[in-house]
mmCIF file of N, CA, C and O in Angstrom:
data_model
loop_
_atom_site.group_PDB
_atom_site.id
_atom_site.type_symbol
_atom_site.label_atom_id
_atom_site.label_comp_id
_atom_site.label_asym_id
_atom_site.label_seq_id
_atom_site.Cartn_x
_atom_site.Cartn_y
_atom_site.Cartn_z
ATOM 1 N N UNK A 1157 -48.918 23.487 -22.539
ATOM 2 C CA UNK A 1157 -47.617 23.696 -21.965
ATOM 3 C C UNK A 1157 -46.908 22.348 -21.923
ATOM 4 O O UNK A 1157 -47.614 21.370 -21.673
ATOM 5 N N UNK A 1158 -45.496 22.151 -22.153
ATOM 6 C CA UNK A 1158 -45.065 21.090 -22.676
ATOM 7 C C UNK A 1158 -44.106 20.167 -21.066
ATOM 8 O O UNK A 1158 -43.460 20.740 -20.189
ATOM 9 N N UNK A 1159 -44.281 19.170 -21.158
ATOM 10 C CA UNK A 1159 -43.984 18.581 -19.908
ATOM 11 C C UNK A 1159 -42.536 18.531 -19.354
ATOM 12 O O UNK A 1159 -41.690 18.126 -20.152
ATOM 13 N N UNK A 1160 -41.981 18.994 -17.705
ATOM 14 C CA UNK A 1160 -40.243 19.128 -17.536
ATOM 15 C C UNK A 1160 -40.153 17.795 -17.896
ATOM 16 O O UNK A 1160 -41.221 17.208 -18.073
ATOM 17 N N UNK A 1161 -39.094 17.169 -18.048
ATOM 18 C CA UNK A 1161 -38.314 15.939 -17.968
ATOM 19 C C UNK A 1161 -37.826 15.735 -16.499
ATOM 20 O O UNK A 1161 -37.130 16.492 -15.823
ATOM 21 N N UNK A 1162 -38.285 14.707 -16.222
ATOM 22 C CA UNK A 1162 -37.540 14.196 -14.786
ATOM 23 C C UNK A 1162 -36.722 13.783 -15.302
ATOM 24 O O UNK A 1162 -36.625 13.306 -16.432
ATOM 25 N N UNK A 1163 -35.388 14.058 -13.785
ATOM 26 C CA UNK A 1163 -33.856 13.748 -13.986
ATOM 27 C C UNK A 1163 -34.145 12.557 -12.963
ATOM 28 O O UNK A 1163 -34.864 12.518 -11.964
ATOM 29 N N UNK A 1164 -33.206 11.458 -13.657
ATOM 30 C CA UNK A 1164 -33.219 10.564 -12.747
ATOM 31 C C UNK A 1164 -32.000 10.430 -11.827
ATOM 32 O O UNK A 1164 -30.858 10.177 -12.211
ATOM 33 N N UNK A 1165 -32.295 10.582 -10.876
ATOM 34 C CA UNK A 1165 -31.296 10.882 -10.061
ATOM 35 C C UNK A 1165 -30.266 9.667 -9.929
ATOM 36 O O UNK A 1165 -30.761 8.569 -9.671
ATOM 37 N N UNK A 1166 -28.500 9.783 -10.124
ATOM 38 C CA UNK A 1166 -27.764 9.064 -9.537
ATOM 39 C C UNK A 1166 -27.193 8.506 -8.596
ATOM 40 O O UNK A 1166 -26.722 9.134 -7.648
ATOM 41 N N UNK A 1167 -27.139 7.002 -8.737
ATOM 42 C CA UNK A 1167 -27.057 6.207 -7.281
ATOM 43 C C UNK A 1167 -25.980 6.720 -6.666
ATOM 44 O O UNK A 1167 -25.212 7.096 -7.551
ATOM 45 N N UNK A 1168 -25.533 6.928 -5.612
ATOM 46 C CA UNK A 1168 -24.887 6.835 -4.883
ATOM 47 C C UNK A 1168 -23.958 6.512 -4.392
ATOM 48 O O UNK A 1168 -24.181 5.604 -3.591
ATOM 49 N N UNK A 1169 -22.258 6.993 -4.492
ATOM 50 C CA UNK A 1169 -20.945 6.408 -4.671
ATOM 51 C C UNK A 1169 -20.294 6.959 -3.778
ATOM 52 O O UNK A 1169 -19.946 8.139 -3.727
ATOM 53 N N UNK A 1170 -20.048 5.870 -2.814
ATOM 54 C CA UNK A 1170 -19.232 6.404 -1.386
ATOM 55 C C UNK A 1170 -17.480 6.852 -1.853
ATOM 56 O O UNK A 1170 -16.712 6.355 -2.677
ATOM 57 N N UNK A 1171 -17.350 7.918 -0.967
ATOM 58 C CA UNK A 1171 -16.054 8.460 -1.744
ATOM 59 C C UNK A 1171 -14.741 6.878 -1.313
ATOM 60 O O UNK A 1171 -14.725 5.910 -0.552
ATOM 61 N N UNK A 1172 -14.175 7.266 -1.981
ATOM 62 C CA UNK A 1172 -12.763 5.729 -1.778
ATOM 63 C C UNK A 1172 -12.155 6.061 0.004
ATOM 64 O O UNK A 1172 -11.962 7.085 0.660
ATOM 65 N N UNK A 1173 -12.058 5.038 0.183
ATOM 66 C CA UNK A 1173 -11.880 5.079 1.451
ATOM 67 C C UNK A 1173 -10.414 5.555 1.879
ATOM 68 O O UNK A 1173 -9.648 5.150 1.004
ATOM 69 N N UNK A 1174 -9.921 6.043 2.574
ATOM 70 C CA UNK A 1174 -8.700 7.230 3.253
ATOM 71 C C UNK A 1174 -7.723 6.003 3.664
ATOM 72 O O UNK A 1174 -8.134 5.333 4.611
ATOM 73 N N UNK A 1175 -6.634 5.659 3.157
ATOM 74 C CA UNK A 1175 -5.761 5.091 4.148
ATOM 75 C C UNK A 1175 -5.334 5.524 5.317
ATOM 76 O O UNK A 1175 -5.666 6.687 5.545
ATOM 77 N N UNK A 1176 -4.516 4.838 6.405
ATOM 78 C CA UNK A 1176 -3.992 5.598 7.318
ATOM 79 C C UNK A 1176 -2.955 5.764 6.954
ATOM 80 O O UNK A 1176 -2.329 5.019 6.200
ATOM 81 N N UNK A 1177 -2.476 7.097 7.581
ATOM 82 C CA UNK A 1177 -1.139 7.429 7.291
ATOM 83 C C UNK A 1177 -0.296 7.299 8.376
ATOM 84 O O UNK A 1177 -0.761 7.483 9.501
ATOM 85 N N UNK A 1178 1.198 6.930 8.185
ATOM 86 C CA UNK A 1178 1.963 6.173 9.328
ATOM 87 C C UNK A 1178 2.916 7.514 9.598
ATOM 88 O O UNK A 1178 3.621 8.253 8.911
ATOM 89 N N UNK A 1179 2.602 7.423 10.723
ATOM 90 C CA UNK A 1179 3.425 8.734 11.765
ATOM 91 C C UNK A 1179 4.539 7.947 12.599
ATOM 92 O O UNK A 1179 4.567 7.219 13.591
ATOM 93 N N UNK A 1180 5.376 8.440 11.739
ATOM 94 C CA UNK A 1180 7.027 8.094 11.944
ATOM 95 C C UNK A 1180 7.711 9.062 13.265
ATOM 96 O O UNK A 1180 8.683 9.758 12.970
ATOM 97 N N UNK A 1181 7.268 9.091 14.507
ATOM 98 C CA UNK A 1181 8.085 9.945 15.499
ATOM 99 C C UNK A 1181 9.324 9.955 15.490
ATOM 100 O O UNK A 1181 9.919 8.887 15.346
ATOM 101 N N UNK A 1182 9.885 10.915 15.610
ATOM 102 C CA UNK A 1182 11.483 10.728 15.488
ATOM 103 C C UNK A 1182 12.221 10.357 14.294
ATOM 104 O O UNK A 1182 13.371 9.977 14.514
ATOM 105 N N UNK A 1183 11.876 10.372 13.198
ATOM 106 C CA UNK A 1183 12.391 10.151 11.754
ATOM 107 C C UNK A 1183 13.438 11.207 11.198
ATOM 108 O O UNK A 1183 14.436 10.905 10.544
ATOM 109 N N UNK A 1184 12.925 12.937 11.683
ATOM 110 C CA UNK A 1184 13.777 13.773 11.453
ATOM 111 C C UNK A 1184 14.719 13.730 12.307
ATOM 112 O O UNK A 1184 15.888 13.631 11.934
ATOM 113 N N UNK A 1185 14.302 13.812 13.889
ATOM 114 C CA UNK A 1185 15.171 13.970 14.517
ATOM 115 C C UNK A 1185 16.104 13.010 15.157
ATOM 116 O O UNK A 1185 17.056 13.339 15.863
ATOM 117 N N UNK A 1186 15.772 11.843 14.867
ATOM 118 C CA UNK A 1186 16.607 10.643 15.286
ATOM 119 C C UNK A 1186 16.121 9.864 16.314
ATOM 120 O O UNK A 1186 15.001 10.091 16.772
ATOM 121 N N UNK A 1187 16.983 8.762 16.837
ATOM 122 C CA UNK A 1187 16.472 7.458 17.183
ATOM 123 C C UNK A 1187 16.687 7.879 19.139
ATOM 124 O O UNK A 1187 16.269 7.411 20.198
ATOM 125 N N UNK A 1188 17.543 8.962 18.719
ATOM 126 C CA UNK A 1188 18.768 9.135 19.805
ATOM 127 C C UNK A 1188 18.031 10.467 20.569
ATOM 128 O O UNK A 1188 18.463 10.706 21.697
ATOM 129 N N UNK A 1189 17.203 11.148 20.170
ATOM 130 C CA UNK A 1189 16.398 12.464 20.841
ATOM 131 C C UNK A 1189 15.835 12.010 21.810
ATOM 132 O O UNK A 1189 16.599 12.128 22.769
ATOM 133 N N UNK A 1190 15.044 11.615 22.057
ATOM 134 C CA UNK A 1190 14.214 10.986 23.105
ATOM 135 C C UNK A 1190 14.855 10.374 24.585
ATOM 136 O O UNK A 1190 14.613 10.879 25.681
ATOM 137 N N UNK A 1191 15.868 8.978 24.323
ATOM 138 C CA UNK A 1191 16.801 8.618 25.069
ATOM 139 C C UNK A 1191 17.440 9.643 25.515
ATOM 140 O O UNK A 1191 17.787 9.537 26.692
ATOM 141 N N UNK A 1192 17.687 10.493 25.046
ATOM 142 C CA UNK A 1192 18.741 11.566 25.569
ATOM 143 C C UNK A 1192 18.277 12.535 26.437
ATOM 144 O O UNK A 1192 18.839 13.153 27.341
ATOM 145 N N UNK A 1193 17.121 12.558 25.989
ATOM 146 C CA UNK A 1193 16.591 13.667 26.638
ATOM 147 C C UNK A 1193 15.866 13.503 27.812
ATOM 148 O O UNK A 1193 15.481 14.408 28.552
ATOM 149 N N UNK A 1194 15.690 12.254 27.956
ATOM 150 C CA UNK A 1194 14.826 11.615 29.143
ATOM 151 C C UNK A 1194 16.434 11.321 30.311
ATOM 152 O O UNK A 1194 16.470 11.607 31.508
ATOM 153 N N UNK A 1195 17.677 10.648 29.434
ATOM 154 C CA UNK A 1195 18.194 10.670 30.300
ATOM 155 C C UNK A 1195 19.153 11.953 30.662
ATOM 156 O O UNK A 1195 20.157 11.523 31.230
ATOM 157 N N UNK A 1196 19.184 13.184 30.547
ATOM 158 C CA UNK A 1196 19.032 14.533 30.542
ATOM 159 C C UNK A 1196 18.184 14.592 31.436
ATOM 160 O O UNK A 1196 18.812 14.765 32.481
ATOM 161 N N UNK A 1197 17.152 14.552 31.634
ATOM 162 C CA UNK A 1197 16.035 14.886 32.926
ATOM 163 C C UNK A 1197 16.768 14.143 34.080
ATOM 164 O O UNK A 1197 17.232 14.605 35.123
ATOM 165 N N UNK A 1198 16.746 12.727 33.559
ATOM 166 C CA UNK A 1198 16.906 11.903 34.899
ATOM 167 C C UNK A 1198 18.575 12.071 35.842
ATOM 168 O O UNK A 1198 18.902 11.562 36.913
ATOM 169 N N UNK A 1199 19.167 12.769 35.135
ATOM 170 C CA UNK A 1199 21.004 12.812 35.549
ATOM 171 C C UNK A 1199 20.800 14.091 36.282
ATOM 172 O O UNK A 1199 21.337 14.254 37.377
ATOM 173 N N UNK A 1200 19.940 15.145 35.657
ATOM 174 C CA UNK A 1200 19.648 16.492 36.123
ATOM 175 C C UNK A 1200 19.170 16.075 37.844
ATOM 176 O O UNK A 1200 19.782 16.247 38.897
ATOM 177 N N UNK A 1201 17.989 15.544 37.594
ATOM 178 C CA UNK A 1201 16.923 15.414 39.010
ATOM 179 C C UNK A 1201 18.173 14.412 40.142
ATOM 180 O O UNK A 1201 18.414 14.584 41.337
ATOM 181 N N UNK A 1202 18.761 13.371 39.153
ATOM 182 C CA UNK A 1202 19.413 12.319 40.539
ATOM 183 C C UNK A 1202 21.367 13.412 41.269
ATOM 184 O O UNK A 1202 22.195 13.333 42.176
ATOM 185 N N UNK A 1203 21.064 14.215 40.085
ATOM 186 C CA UNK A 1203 22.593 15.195 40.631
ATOM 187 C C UNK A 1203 21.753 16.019 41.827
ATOM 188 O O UNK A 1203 22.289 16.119 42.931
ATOM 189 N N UNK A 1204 20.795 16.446 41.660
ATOM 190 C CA UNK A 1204 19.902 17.366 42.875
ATOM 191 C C UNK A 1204 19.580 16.715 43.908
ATOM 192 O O UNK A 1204 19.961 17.277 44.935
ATOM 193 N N UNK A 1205 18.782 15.321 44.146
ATOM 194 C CA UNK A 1205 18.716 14.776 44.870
ATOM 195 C C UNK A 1205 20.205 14.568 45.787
ATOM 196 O O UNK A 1205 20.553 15.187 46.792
ATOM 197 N N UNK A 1206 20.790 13.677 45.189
ATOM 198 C CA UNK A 1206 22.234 13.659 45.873
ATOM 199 C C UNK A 1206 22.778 14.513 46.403
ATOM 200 O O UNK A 1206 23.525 14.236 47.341
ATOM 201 N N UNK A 1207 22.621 15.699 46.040
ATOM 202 C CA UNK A 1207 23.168 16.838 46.777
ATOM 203 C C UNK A 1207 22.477 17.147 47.602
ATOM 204 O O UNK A 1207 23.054 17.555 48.610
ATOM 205 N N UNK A 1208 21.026 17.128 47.635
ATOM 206 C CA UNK A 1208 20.518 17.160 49.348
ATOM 207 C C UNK A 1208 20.524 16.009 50.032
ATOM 208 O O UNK A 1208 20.509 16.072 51.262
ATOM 209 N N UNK A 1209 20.555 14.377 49.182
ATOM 210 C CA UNK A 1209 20.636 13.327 50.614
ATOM 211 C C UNK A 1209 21.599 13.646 50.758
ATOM 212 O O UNK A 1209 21.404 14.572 51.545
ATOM 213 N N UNK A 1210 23.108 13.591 50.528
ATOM 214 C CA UNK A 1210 24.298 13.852 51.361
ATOM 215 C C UNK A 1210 25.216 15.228 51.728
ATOM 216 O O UNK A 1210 26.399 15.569 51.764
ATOM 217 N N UNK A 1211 23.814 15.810 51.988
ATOM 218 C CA UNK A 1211 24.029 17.241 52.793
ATOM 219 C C UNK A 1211 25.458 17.674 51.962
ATOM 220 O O UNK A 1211 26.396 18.076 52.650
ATOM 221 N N UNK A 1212 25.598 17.601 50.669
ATOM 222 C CA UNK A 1212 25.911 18.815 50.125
ATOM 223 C C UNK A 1212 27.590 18.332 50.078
ATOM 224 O O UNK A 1212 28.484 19.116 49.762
ATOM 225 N N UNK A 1213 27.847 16.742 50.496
ATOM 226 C CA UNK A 1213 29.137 15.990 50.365
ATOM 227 C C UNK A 1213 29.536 15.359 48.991
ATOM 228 O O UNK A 1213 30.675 15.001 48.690
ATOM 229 N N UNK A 1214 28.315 15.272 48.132
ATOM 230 C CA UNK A 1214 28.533 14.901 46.861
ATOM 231 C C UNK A 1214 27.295 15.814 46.379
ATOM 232 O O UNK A 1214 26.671 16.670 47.006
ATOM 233 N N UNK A 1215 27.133 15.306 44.933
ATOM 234 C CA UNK A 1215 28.393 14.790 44.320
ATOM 235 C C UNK A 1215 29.754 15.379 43.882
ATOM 236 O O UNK A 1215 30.713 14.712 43.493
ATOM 237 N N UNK A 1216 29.691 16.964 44.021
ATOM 238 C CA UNK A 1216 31.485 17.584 43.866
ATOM 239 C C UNK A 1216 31.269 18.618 45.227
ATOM 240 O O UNK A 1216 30.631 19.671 45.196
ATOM 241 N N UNK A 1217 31.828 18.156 46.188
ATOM 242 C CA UNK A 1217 31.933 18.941 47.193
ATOM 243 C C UNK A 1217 32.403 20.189 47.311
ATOM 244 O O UNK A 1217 32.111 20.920 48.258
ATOM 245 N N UNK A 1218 33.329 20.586 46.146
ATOM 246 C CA UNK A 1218 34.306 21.563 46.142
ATOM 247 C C UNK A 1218 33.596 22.811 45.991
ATOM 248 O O UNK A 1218 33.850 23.956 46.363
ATOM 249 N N UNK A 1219 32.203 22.058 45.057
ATOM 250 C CA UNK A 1219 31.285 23.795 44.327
ATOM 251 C C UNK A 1219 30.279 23.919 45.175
ATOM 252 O O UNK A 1219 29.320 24.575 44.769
ATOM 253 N N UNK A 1220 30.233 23.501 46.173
ATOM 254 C CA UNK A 1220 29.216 23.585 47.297
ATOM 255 C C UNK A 1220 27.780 23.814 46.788
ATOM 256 O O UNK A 1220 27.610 22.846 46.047
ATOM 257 N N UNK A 1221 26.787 24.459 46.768
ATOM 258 C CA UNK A 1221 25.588 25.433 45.975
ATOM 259 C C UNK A 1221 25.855 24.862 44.688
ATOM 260 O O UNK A 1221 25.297 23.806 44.390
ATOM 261 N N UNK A 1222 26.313 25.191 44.219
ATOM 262 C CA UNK A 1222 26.561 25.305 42.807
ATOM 263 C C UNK A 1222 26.079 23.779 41.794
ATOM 264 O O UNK A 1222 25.601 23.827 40.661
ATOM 265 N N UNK A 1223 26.361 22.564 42.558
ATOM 266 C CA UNK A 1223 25.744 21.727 42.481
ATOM 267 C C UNK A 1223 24.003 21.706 42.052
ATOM 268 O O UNK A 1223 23.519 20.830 41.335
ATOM 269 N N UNK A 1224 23.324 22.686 42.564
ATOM 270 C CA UNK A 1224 22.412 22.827 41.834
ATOM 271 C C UNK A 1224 21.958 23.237 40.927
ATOM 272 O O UNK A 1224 20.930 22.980 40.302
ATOM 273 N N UNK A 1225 23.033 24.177 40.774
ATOM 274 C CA UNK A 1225 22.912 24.797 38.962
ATOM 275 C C UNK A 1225 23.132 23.743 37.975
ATOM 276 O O UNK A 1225 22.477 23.501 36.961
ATOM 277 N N UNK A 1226 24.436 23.006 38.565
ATOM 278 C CA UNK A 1226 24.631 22.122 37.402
ATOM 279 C C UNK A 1226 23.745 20.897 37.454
ATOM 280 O O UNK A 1226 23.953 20.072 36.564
ATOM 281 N N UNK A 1227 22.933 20.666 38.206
ATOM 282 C CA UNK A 1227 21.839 19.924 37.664
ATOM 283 C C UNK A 1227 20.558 20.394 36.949
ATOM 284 O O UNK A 1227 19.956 19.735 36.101
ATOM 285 N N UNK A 1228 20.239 21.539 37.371
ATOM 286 C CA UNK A 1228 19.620 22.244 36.728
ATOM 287 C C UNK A 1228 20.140 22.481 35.143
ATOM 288 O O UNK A 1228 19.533 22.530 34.072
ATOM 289 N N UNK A 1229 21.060 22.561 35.384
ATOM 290 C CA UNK A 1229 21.882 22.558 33.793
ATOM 291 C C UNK A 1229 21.550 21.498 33.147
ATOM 292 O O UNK A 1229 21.251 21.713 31.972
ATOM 293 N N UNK A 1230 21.489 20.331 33.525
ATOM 294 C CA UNK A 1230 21.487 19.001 32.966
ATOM 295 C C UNK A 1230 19.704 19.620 32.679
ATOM 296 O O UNK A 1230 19.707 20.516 31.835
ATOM 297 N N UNK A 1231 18.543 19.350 33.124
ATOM 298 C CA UNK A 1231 17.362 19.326 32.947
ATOM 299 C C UNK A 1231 17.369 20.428 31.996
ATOM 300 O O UNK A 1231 16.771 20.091 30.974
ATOM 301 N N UNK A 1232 17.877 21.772 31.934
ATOM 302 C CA UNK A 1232 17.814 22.902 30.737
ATOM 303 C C UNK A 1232 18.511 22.145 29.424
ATOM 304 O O UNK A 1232 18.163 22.341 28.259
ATOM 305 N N UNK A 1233 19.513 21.287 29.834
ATOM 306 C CA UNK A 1233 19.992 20.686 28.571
ATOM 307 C C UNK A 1233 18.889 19.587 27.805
ATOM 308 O O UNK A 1233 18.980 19.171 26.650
ATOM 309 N N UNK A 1234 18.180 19.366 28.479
ATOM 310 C CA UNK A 1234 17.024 17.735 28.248
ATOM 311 C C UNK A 1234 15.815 19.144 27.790
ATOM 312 O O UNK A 1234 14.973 18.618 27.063
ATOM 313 N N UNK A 1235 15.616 20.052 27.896
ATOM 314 C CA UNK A 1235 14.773 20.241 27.363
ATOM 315 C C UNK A 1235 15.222 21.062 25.541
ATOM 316 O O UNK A 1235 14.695 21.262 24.447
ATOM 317 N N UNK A 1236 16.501 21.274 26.254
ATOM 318 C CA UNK A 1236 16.904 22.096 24.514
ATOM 319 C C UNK A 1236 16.906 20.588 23.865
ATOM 320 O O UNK A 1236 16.483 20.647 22.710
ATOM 321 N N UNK A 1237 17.215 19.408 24.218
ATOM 322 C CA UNK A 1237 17.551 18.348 23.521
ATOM 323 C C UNK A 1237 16.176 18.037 22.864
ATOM 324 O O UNK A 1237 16.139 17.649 21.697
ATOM 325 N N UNK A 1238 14.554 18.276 23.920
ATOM 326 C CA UNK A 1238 13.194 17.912 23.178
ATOM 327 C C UNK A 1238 13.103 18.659 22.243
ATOM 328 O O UNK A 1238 12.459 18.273 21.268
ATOM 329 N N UNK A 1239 13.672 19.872 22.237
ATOM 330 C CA UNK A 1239 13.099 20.822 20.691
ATOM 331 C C UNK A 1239 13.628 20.155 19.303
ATOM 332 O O UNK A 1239 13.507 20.818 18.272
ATOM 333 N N UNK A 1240 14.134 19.032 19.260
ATOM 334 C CA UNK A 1240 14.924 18.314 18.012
ATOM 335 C C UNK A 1240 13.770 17.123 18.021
ATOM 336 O O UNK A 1240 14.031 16.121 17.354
ATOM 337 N N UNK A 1241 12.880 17.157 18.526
ATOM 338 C CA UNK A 1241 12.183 15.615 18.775
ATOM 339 C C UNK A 1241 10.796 16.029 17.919
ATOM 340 O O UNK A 1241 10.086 17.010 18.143
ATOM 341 N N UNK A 1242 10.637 15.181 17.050
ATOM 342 C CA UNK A 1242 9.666 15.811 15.537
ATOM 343 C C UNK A 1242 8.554 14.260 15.719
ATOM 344 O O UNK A 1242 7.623 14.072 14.935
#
């Protein structure tokens, strides 16, 4: 019976090494998403505050209550503004 052939096995070649890839935040959506939207939160929260430190004298006295919607408005606006933030 006639003899297998050994295979000689090949050395060993580490695959090429992976660069990193650079994650550009805000590239689609701009420079300006972020800033905005943070200061969107912060105009929202300091219109609410104000309206309970000065018992409801500012900041537009005229809409009494209502003052809290429109800060609330401001924070609903800061978050439609994060859905643009890539």
């Amino acid at each position: 019976m006639p003899k297998s052939r050994i295979r000689k096995k090949e050395d060993f070649t580490p695959p090429p090494e992976k660069k990193a890839t650079e994650i550009n935040l805000g590239a689609t959506g701009g420079r300006w998403v972020a800033p905005l939207m943070l200061a969107m939160f912060l105009i929202g929260l300091a219109w609410i505050v104000l309206f309970y430190v000065t018992e409801s004298k500012l900041p537009i006295e005229s809409i009494k209550s209502w003052n809290i919607v429109v800060g609330f408005g401001f924070i609903a606006a800061g978050f439609v503004v994060s859905t643009q933030w890539k």
